[in-house]
Amino acid sequence: MRILQVFFTAGWVLLLCGCLKLSGSYHSRAVAGDVKLLEQHPAPRYEERMSHHPVIFIHGLLGAELQTLDDGKRQVWGRFAYADMASQRLFRKLALPLTAAQKYTPIASSGLLNESTVAVGGVEIPLLNYRPVIDFLKKCHYVMEGDPLPENYPHSTLFVYHYDWRKGIDENAAGLSRFIEEKKAYLQKVCQYMKFKKAHEIRFDLIGHSMGGLLARYYVQHGDAALGKNNEPLPVLNWRGAKNVRNVIMVATPNSGYADTFFELVNGLYLTPAAPVFPQGVLGTFVSYYQMFPDPASRSVMFANSDRTVDIFDIQLWLKYQWGILSRSLENRRLLAELLPELSEEQRFNVAADYLRSCLDSGRRFKLLMARPMGLPPEPVRFYLLASAGFPTAEKLAVDAFTGDVSVSGRAAGDGKVTLSSAFYAHNKAASPIFWHGSCTLDGAHMGIMYNELFKYNLMHILFAELQ
């Protein structure tokens, strides 16, 4: 057992440090190859830029620490112990409740996952996640909320919106709306000497990594509007959040979804090659996963050896093939028994099917909404994309029509998680529904793109260009 733990730790460390260039990694920091620059002239001298527009950084899936809200306030995401993962204790704690009446210890985000800790055999190994990106922004003279204020600089200019990444993007966008109004009120009190003296002139630059980019776009276009359900009308494109935003900078964002969401809901998720599987039943409770399914128009999921597209939003297929939370595996039976102990096994699967139906409905509605062309954003809002094409990335999945088994059948350029075409939201020669004001193709893995020096160069250029 100790030998397995050592191999697991070594694999985790190598992967998160970018030494293993594996397709499908949420964590890989690998960086390689050439880049195409957004601009070819020298970047602004950021040490002289003391009049920044405030920045809000929005992390991606898995990117915030989670802790219980009971008296113990136990951390359930951010510190990883091999024993907890092998026994599934860590993963089962993360399952969202399937019913409102279910007994459940509430969990909430407690901060950005700047670094995580791997514990094996009593040894704790710290691993960097978002900290280098935040540190870079600080070097650009942004003042992080909570840090001591520099002399003659009376307010913070860098904020982090952390959220429960298991929940729906629309729900978290409503949280972002409240967060922005709070920070705007704070800045209004202390920015009399700044060039944006009136409250309505305070605009934020939003930097969204991965799922965080989707959240930012939803907020700018729809504010805190609920996604709705079933046959309710979709939210109207009213640019409700645009009044508070200058730039939306999307980094490695799956704008038209990504294939691994469906693949992982069927097969489970291996955070590293040597790690125990993150069970599909637990992942199946995460509403966010369904909202990031590949766009139906991309025809990413096909029946094997045919030209028939699989409608992954069809509940009947999930019932037929017992995918995800409907799996009849021993592990999933144990999960449902733990979540719903008072019910019989058949009743548990009926509850799970009802929950799945609502998640699929949420996913389908989200895809329909975000596929609508945005047109020209209201001034001065700008949309920018920083994406990668340096790693083979799952693009096509094949479903065995008899067994329901799902496998990767095609790969394309991307960051190992999100294809370049998804980031641009451009497939089958169709025009992107997003009006891009600028884009930059780098060469890095899903996390590694942010460790690329030329990523920093281009980010700096966007943030400091045309200060108003």
Coordinates of N, CA, C and O in Angstrom, one line a residue, residues 62-205:
L62 N -13.4 23.3 -10.1 CA -12.5 22.7 -9.1 C -11.6 23.8 -8.5 O -10.7 23.4 -7.7
G63 N -11.8 25.0 -8.9 CA -10.8 26.1 -8.5 C -11.0 26.8 -7.2 O -10.2 27.8 -7.0
A64 N -11.9 26.4 -6.4 CA -12.1 27.1 -5.1 C -12.1 26.0 -4.0 O -12.5 24.9 -4.2
E65 N -11.5 26.4 -2.9 CA -11.6 25.6 -1.7 C -13.1 25.5 -1.2 O -13.8 26.4 -1.3
L66 N -13.4 24.3 -0.8 CA -14.8 24.1 -0.2 C -14.7 23.6 1.2 O -13.8 22.8 1.6
Q67 N -15.6 24.1 2.1 CA -15.6 23.7 3.4 C -17.0 23.5 3.9 O -18.0 24.1 3.4
T68 N -17.2 22.7 5.0 CA -18.6 22.6 5.5 C -18.9 23.8 6.3 O -18.1 24.6 6.8
L69 N -20.2 24.0 6.4 CA -20.7 25.2 7.1 C -21.2 24.9 8.5 O -21.9 25.7 9.2
D70 N -20.9 23.7 9.0 CA -21.3 23.3 10.4 C -20.2 23.9 11.3 O -19.3 24.7 10.9
D71 N -20.3 23.6 12.6 CA -19.4 24.2 13.6 C -18.0 23.8 13.4 O -17.1 24.6 13.7
G72 N -17.7 22.6 12.8 CA -16.4 22.2 12.5 C -15.7 22.9 11.4 O -14.5 23.0 11.4
K73 N -16.5 23.4 10.4 CA -15.9 24.1 9.2 C -14.7 23.3 8.6 O -13.6 23.7 8.5
R74 N -15.0 22.0 8.3 CA -14.0 21.1 7.8 C -13.8 21.4 6.3 O -14.7 21.5 5.5
Q75 N -12.5 21.4 5.9 CA -12.2 21.6 4.5 C -12.4 20.3 3.8 O -11.9 19.2 4.2
V76 N -13.2 20.3 2.7 CA -13.5 19.1 1.9 C -12.9 19.1 0.5 O -13.0 18.1 -0.2
W77 N -12.4 20.3 0.1 CA -11.7 20.4 -1.2 C -10.5 21.4 -1.1 O -10.7 22.5 -0.7
G78 N -9.3 20.9 -1.4 CA -8.1 21.7 -1.3 C -7.0 21.0 -0.6 O -5.8 21.3 -0.9
R79 N -7.4 20.1 0.2 CA -6.4 19.2 0.9 C -6.7 17.8 0.6 O -7.8 17.3 0.9
F80 N -5.8 17.1 -0.1 CA -6.1 15.8 -0.6 C -5.3 14.7 0.1 O -4.0 14.8 0.1
A81 N -5.9 13.7 0.7 CA -5.3 12.6 1.3 C -5.6 11.4 0.6 O -6.7 11.1 0.2
Y82 N -4.5 10.6 0.3 CA -4.7 9.4 -0.5 C -5.7 8.4 0.1 O -6.6 7.9 -0.5
A83 N -5.7 8.3 1.5 CA -6.6 7.4 2.1 C -8.1 7.8 1.9 O -8.9 6.9 1.7
D84 N -8.3 9.1 2.0 CA -9.7 9.6 1.8 C -10.2 9.4 0.4 O -11.4 9.1 0.2
M85 N -9.3 9.5 -0.6 CA -9.7 9.3 -1.9 C -9.9 7.9 -2.3 O -10.8 7.5 -2.9
A86 N -9.0 7.0 -1.7 CA -9.1 5.6 -2.0 C -10.4 5.0 -1.4 O -11.0 4.1 -2.0
S87 N -10.8 5.5 -0.3 CA -12.0 5.0 0.4 C -13.3 5.7 -0.2 O -14.4 5.3 0.2
Q88 N -13.1 6.7 -1.0 CA -14.2 7.5 -1.6 C -14.8 8.5 -0.6 O -15.8 9.1 -0.9
R89 N -14.3 8.5 0.6 CA -14.9 9.4 1.6 C -14.8 10.9 1.2 O -15.8 11.6 1.3
L90 N -13.7 11.3 0.6 CA -13.5 12.7 0.1 C -14.5 13.0 -1.0 O -15.2 14.0 -0.9
F91 N -14.7 12.1 -1.9 CA -15.6 12.4 -3.0 C -17.1 12.4 -2.6 O -17.8 13.3 -3.0
R92 N -17.5 11.4 -1.8 CA -18.9 11.4 -1.4 C -19.3 12.6 -0.6 O -20.5 13.0 -0.7
K93 N -18.4 13.2 0.1 CA -18.7 14.5 0.8 C -19.2 15.6 -0.1 O -19.9 16.5 0.3
L94 N -18.7 15.5 -1.4 CA -19.0 16.6 -2.3 C -20.3 16.5 -3.1 O -20.6 17.4 -3.8
A95 N -21.0 15.4 -2.9 CA -22.2 15.2 -3.7 C -23.3 16.2 -3.2 O -23.5 16.4 -2.0
L96 N -23.9 16.9 -4.2 CA -25.0 17.8 -3.9 C -26.2 17.0 -3.5 O -26.4 15.9 -4.0
P97 N -27.1 17.6 -2.7 CA -28.3 16.9 -2.3 C -29.3 16.7 -3.5 O -29.4 17.6 -4.3
L98 N -29.9 15.5 -3.5 CA -30.8 15.2 -4.6 C -32.2 15.7 -4.4 O -33.0 15.9 -5.4
T99 N -32.6 16.0 -3.2 CA -33.9 16.5 -2.8 C -33.8 17.6 -1.8 O -32.8 17.6 -1.0
A100 N -34.7 18.5 -1.7 CA -34.7 19.6 -0.7 C -34.8 19.0 0.7 O -34.3 19.6 1.7
A101 N -35.5 17.8 0.8 CA -35.7 17.3 2.2 C -34.5 16.4 2.6 O -34.5 16.0 3.8
Q102 N -33.5 16.2 1.8 CA -32.4 15.3 2.1 C -31.5 15.9 3.2 O -31.2 17.1 3.2
K103 N -31.2 15.1 4.2 CA -30.3 15.5 5.3 C -28.9 15.7 4.6 O -28.3 14.8 4.0
Y104 N -28.3 16.9 4.9 CA -27.1 17.2 4.1 C -26.3 18.3 4.9 O -26.9 19.2 5.4
T105 N -25.0 18.1 5.1 CA -24.2 19.1 5.7 C -23.8 20.1 4.6 O -23.1 19.8 3.6
P106 N -24.3 21.3 4.8 CA -24.0 22.4 3.7 C -22.5 22.6 3.5 O -21.7 22.6 4.5
I107 N -22.2 22.8 2.3 CA -20.8 23.1 1.9 C -20.8 24.4 1.1 O -21.7 24.6 0.3
A108 N -19.8 25.2 1.2 CA -19.6 26.4 0.5 C -18.2 26.7 0.2 O -17.3 26.2 0.8
S109 N -18.0 27.6 -0.8 CA -16.6 27.9 -1.1 C -16.0 28.8 0.0 O -16.7 29.6 0.6
S110 N -14.7 28.6 0.3 CA -14.1 29.4 1.3 C -12.9 30.2 0.8 O -12.3 30.9 1.6
G111 N -12.6 30.2 -0.4 CA -11.5 30.9 -1.0 C -11.0 30.4 -2.2 O -11.2 29.2 -2.6
L112 N -10.2 31.1 -3.0 CA -9.5 30.7 -4.2 C -8.5 29.6 -3.9 O -7.8 29.6 -2.8
L113 N -8.5 28.6 -4.7 CA -7.5 27.5 -4.5 C -6.2 27.9 -5.1 O -5.7 27.6 -6.1
N114 N -5.5 28.8 -4.3 CA -4.2 29.3 -4.6 C -3.2 28.1 -4.7 O -2.3 28.1 -5.6
E115 N -3.3 27.2 -3.7 CA -2.5 26.0 -3.7 C -3.2 24.9 -3.0 O -4.1 25.2 -2.2
S116 N -2.9 23.7 -3.4 CA -3.5 22.6 -2.8 C -2.4 21.8 -2.0 O -1.2 22.0 -2.2
T117 N -2.9 20.8 -1.2 CA -2.0 20.0 -0.4 C -2.3 18.6 -0.6 O -3.4 18.1 -0.6
V118 N -1.3 17.8 -0.9 CA -1.4 16.4 -1.1 C -0.7 15.7 0.2 O 0.5 16.0 0.4
A119 N -1.5 14.9 0.9 CA -1.0 14.3 2.1 C -0.9 12.7 1.9 O -1.9 12.1 1.6
V120 N 0.3 12.2 2.0 CA 0.5 10.8 1.9 C 1.5 10.3 3.0 O 2.6 10.9 3.2
G121 N 1.0 9.4 3.8 CA 1.9 8.8 4.8 C 2.3 9.9 5.8 O 3.5 9.8 6.3
G122 N 1.5 10.8 6.1 CA 1.9 11.9 7.1 C 2.7 13.0 6.5 O 3.0 14.0 7.2
V123 N 3.1 12.9 5.2 CA 3.8 14.0 4.6 C 2.9 14.8 3.7 O 2.1 14.3 2.9
E124 N 2.9 16.1 3.9 CA 2.1 17.1 3.2 C 2.9 17.8 2.1 O 4.0 18.4 2.5
I125 N 2.5 17.8 0.9 CA 3.2 18.4 -0.2 C 2.4 19.6 -0.8 O 1.3 19.3 -1.3
P126 N 2.8 20.8 -0.6 CA 2.0 21.9 -1.2 C 2.3 22.1 -2.7 O 3.4 21.9 -3.2
L127 N 1.2 22.3 -3.5 CA 1.3 22.4 -4.9 C 0.6 23.7 -5.3 O -0.5 24.0 -4.9
L128 N 1.2 24.5 -6.2 CA 0.7 25.8 -6.6 C -0.5 25.5 -7.6 O -0.4 24.7 -8.5
N129 N -1.5 26.4 -7.5 CA -2.6 26.4 -8.5 C -2.7 27.8 -9.1 O -2.1 28.1 -10.1
Y130 N -3.5 28.7 -8.5 CA -3.7 30.0 -9.0 C -2.8 31.1 -8.5 O -2.8 32.2 -8.9
R131 N -2.0 30.7 -7.4 CA -1.2 31.7 -6.8 C -0.3 32.5 -7.7 O -0.2 33.7 -7.7
P132 N 0.4 31.8 -8.7 CA 1.3 32.6 -9.6 C 0.6 33.6 -10.4 O 1.2 34.7 -10.7
V133 N -0.7 33.4 -10.8 CA -1.4 34.3 -11.6 C -1.8 35.5 -10.7 O -1.6 36.7 -11.2
I134 N -2.2 35.3 -9.5 CA -2.5 36.4 -8.6 C -1.3 37.2 -8.3 O -1.3 38.4 -8.2
D135 N -0.2 36.5 -8.1 CA 1.1 37.2 -7.8 C 1.5 38.1 -8.9 O 2.1 39.2 -8.8
F136 N 1.3 37.6 -10.2 CA 1.6 38.4 -11.3 C 0.8 39.7 -11.4 O 1.4 40.8 -11.6
L137 N -0.5 39.6 -11.1 CA -1.3 40.8 -11.1 C -0.9 41.7 -10.0 O -0.9 43.0 -10.2
K138 N -0.4 41.2 -8.9 CA 0.1 42.1 -7.8 C 1.4 42.8 -8.3 O 1.6 44.0 -8.0
K139 N 2.2 42.1 -9.1 CA 3.4 42.7 -9.6 C 3.1 43.9 -10.6 O 3.9 44.8 -10.9
C140 N 1.9 43.8 -11.2 CA 1.4 44.8 -12.1 C 0.8 46.0 -11.3 O 0.1 46.8 -11.8
H141 N 1.0 46.0 -10.0 CA 0.6 47.1 -9.1 C -0.9 47.0 -8.8 O -1.5 48.0 -8.4
Y142 N -1.6 45.9 -9.0 CA -2.9 45.7 -8.5 C -2.8 45.4 -7.0 O -1.9 44.7 -6.6
V143 N -3.7 45.9 -6.3 CA -3.7 45.7 -4.8 C -4.8 44.8 -4.4 O -6.0 45.0 -4.6
M144 N -4.4 43.6 -3.9 CA -5.3 42.5 -3.6 C -6.1 42.9 -2.4 O -5.6 43.4 -1.4
E145 N -7.4 42.6 -2.5 CA -8.3 42.8 -1.4 C -7.8 42.0 -0.2 O -7.5 40.8 -0.3
G146 N -7.7 42.6 1.0 CA -7.2 41.9 2.2 C -5.7 42.2 2.4 O -5.2 42.0 3.5
D147 N -5.0 42.6 1.4 CA -3.5 42.9 1.6 C -3.4 44.3 2.2 O -4.3 45.2 2.0
P148 N -2.3 44.6 2.8 CA -2.1 46.0 3.3 C -2.0 47.0 2.1 O -1.5 46.7 1.1
L149 N -2.6 48.1 2.3 CA -2.7 49.1 1.3 C -1.4 49.9 1.2 O -0.9 50.3 2.2
P150 N -0.9 50.1 0.0 CA 0.3 51.0 -0.2 C 0.1 52.4 0.3 O -1.1 52.9 0.4
E151 N 1.2 53.1 0.6 CA 1.0 54.5 1.0 C 0.4 55.3 -0.1 O 0.7 55.1 -1.3
N152 N -0.5 56.2 0.2 CA -1.2 57.1 -0.7 C -2.0 56.3 -1.7 O -2.3 56.8 -2.8
Y153 N -2.4 55.1 -1.4 CA -3.3 54.3 -2.3 C -4.4 53.7 -1.4 O -4.2 52.7 -0.8
P154 N -5.6 54.4 -1.4 CA -6.5 54.1 -0.3 C -7.5 53.0 -0.6 O -8.4 52.8 0.2
H155 N -7.3 52.2 -1.6 CA -8.3 51.1 -1.9 C -7.7 50.0 -2.6 O -6.7 50.1 -3.3
S156 N -8.4 48.8 -2.6 CA -7.9 47.6 -3.3 C -8.4 47.8 -4.8 O -9.4 48.4 -5.1
T157 N -7.6 47.1 -5.7 CA -8.0 47.1 -7.1 C -8.1 45.7 -7.7 O -8.4 45.5 -8.8
L158 N -7.8 44.7 -6.8 CA -7.9 43.3 -7.3 C -8.7 42.5 -6.3 O -8.5 42.4 -5.1
F159 N -9.8 41.8 -6.9 CA -10.7 41.1 -6.2 C -10.8 39.7 -6.7 O -10.6 39.5 -7.9
V160 N -11.2 38.7 -5.9 CA -11.4 37.3 -6.4 C -12.8 36.9 -6.0 O -13.2 37.0 -4.9
Y161 N -13.5 36.5 -7.0 CA -14.8 35.9 -6.8 C -14.7 34.4 -6.8 O -14.5 33.8 -7.8
H162 N -14.8 33.9 -5.6 CA -14.8 32.4 -5.5 C -16.2 31.9 -5.2 O -17.0 32.6 -4.6
Y163 N -16.5 30.7 -5.7 CA -17.9 30.2 -5.7 C -17.9 28.7 -5.7 O -16.8 28.1 -5.8
D164 N -19.0 28.1 -5.4 CA -19.2 26.7 -5.4 C -19.4 26.2 -6.8 O -20.4 26.3 -7.4
W165 N -18.3 25.6 -7.3 CA -18.2 25.2 -8.7 C -19.1 24.0 -9.1 O -19.2 23.6 -10.2
R166 N -19.7 23.4 -8.1 CA -20.6 22.3 -8.3 C -21.9 22.8 -8.8 O -22.6 22.0 -9.5
K167 N -22.3 24.0 -8.5 CA -23.6 24.5 -8.8 C -23.7 25.1 -10.1 O -22.7 25.3 -10.8
G168 N -24.9 25.5 -10.6 CA -25.1 26.0 -11.9 C -24.4 27.3 -12.2 O -24.3 28.1 -11.2
I169 N -24.1 27.5 -13.4 CA -23.4 28.8 -13.8 C -24.3 30.0 -13.6 O -23.9 31.0 -13.1
D170 N -25.6 29.8 -13.9 CA -26.5 30.9 -13.7 C -26.7 31.3 -12.2 O -26.7 32.4 -11.8
E171 N -26.7 30.3 -11.3 CA -26.8 30.5 -9.9 C -25.5 31.3 -9.4 O -25.6 32.2 -8.6
N172 N -24.4 30.8 -9.9 CA -23.1 31.5 -9.5 C -23.0 32.9 -10.1 O -22.3 33.8 -9.6
A173 N -23.6 33.1 -11.3 CA -23.6 34.5 -11.9 C -24.4 35.4 -11.0 O -24.1 36.6 -10.9
A174 N -25.5 34.9 -10.4 CA -26.3 35.8 -9.5 C -25.4 36.2 -8.3 O -25.5 37.3 -7.8
G175 N -24.6 35.2 -7.9 CA -23.6 35.5 -6.8 C -22.6 36.6 -7.2 O -22.2 37.5 -6.4
L176 N -22.1 36.4 -8.5 CA -21.2 37.4 -9.0 C -21.8 38.8 -9.1 O -21.2 39.8 -8.8
S177 N -23.1 38.9 -9.4 CA -23.8 40.1 -9.5 C -23.8 40.8 -8.1 O -23.5 42.0 -8.0
R178 N -24.1 40.1 -7.1 CA -24.1 40.6 -5.7 C -22.7 41.1 -5.3 O -22.5 42.1 -4.7
F179 N -21.7 40.3 -5.7 CA -20.3 40.5 -5.4 C -19.9 41.9 -6.0 O -19.2 42.7 -5.4
I180 N -20.2 42.0 -7.3 CA -19.8 43.3 -8.0 C -20.5 44.5 -7.4 O -19.8 45.5 -7.3
E181 N -21.8 44.4 -7.1 CA -22.4 45.5 -6.5 C -21.8 45.9 -5.1 O -21.6 47.1 -4.8
E182 N -21.4 44.9 -4.4 CA -20.7 45.2 -3.1 C -19.4 45.9 -3.3 O -19.0 46.8 -2.6
K183 N -18.6 45.4 -4.3 CA -17.3 46.0 -4.5 C -17.4 47.4 -5.1 O -16.6 48.3 -4.9
K184 N -18.4 47.5 -5.9 CA -18.6 48.8 -6.6 C -19.0 49.9 -5.5 O -18.5 51.0 -5.5
A185 N -19.8 49.5 -4.5 CA -20.2 50.4 -3.4 C -18.9 50.7 -2.6 O -18.7 51.9 -2.2
Y186 N -18.1 49.7 -2.4 CA -16.8 50.0 -1.7 C -15.9 51.0 -2.4 O -15.4 52.0 -1.8
L187 N -15.8 50.8 -3.7 CA -14.9 51.7 -4.5 C -15.5 53.1 -4.6 O -14.8 54.1 -4.6
Q188 N -16.8 53.2 -4.6 CA -17.5 54.5 -4.7 C -17.1 55.4 -3.5 O -17.0 56.6 -3.7
K189 N -16.9 54.8 -2.4 CA -16.6 55.6 -1.2 C -15.2 56.1 -1.2 O -15.0 57.1 -0.5
V190 N -14.3 55.5 -1.9 CA -12.9 55.8 -1.7 C -12.2 56.3 -3.0 O -11.0 56.5 -3.0
C191 N -13.0 56.5 -4.1 CA -12.3 56.8 -5.4 C -12.5 58.2 -5.8 O -12.5 58.5 -7.0
Q192 N -12.7 59.1 -4.9 CA -13.0 60.5 -5.3 C -11.9 61.1 -6.2 O -12.2 61.9 -7.1
Y193 N -10.7 60.7 -5.9 CA -9.6 61.3 -6.6 C -9.3 60.6 -8.0 O -8.5 61.1 -8.8
M194 N -10.0 59.4 -8.2 CA -9.8 58.6 -9.4 C -10.5 59.3 -10.6 O -11.4 60.1 -10.4
K195 N -10.1 58.9 -11.8 CA -10.7 59.5 -13.0 C -12.2 59.0 -13.1 O -13.0 59.7 -13.7
F196 N -12.6 57.8 -12.5 CA -14.0 57.4 -12.6 C -14.6 57.8 -11.3 O -14.7 57.1 -10.3
K197 N -15.0 59.1 -11.2 CA -15.5 59.7 -9.9 C -17.0 59.3 -9.6 O -17.4 59.3 -8.4
K198 N -17.8 59.0 -10.6 CA -19.2 58.6 -10.4 C -19.3 57.1 -10.3 O -18.7 56.4 -11.0
A199 N -20.3 56.7 -9.5 CA -20.5 55.3 -9.3 C -20.8 54.6 -10.6 O -20.3 53.5 -10.8
H200 N -21.5 55.2 -11.5 CA -21.9 54.5 -12.8 C -20.7 54.3 -13.7 O -20.7 53.6 -14.7
E201 N -19.6 55.1 -13.4 CA -18.4 55.0 -14.3 C -17.4 53.9 -13.8 O -16.4 53.7 -14.4
I202 N -17.6 53.4 -12.6 CA -16.7 52.3 -12.1 C -17.0 51.0 -12.9 O -18.1 50.5 -12.9
R203 N -16.0 50.6 -13.6 CA -16.1 49.4 -14.5 C -15.0 48.4 -14.1 O -13.9 48.8 -13.9
F204 N -15.4 47.2 -14.1 CA -14.4 46.1 -13.7 C -13.9 45.4 -15.0 O -14.6 45.2 -16.0
D205 N -12.6 45.0 -14.9 CA -12.1 44.0 -15.9 C -12.3 42.6 -15.3 O -11.8 42.3 -14.2

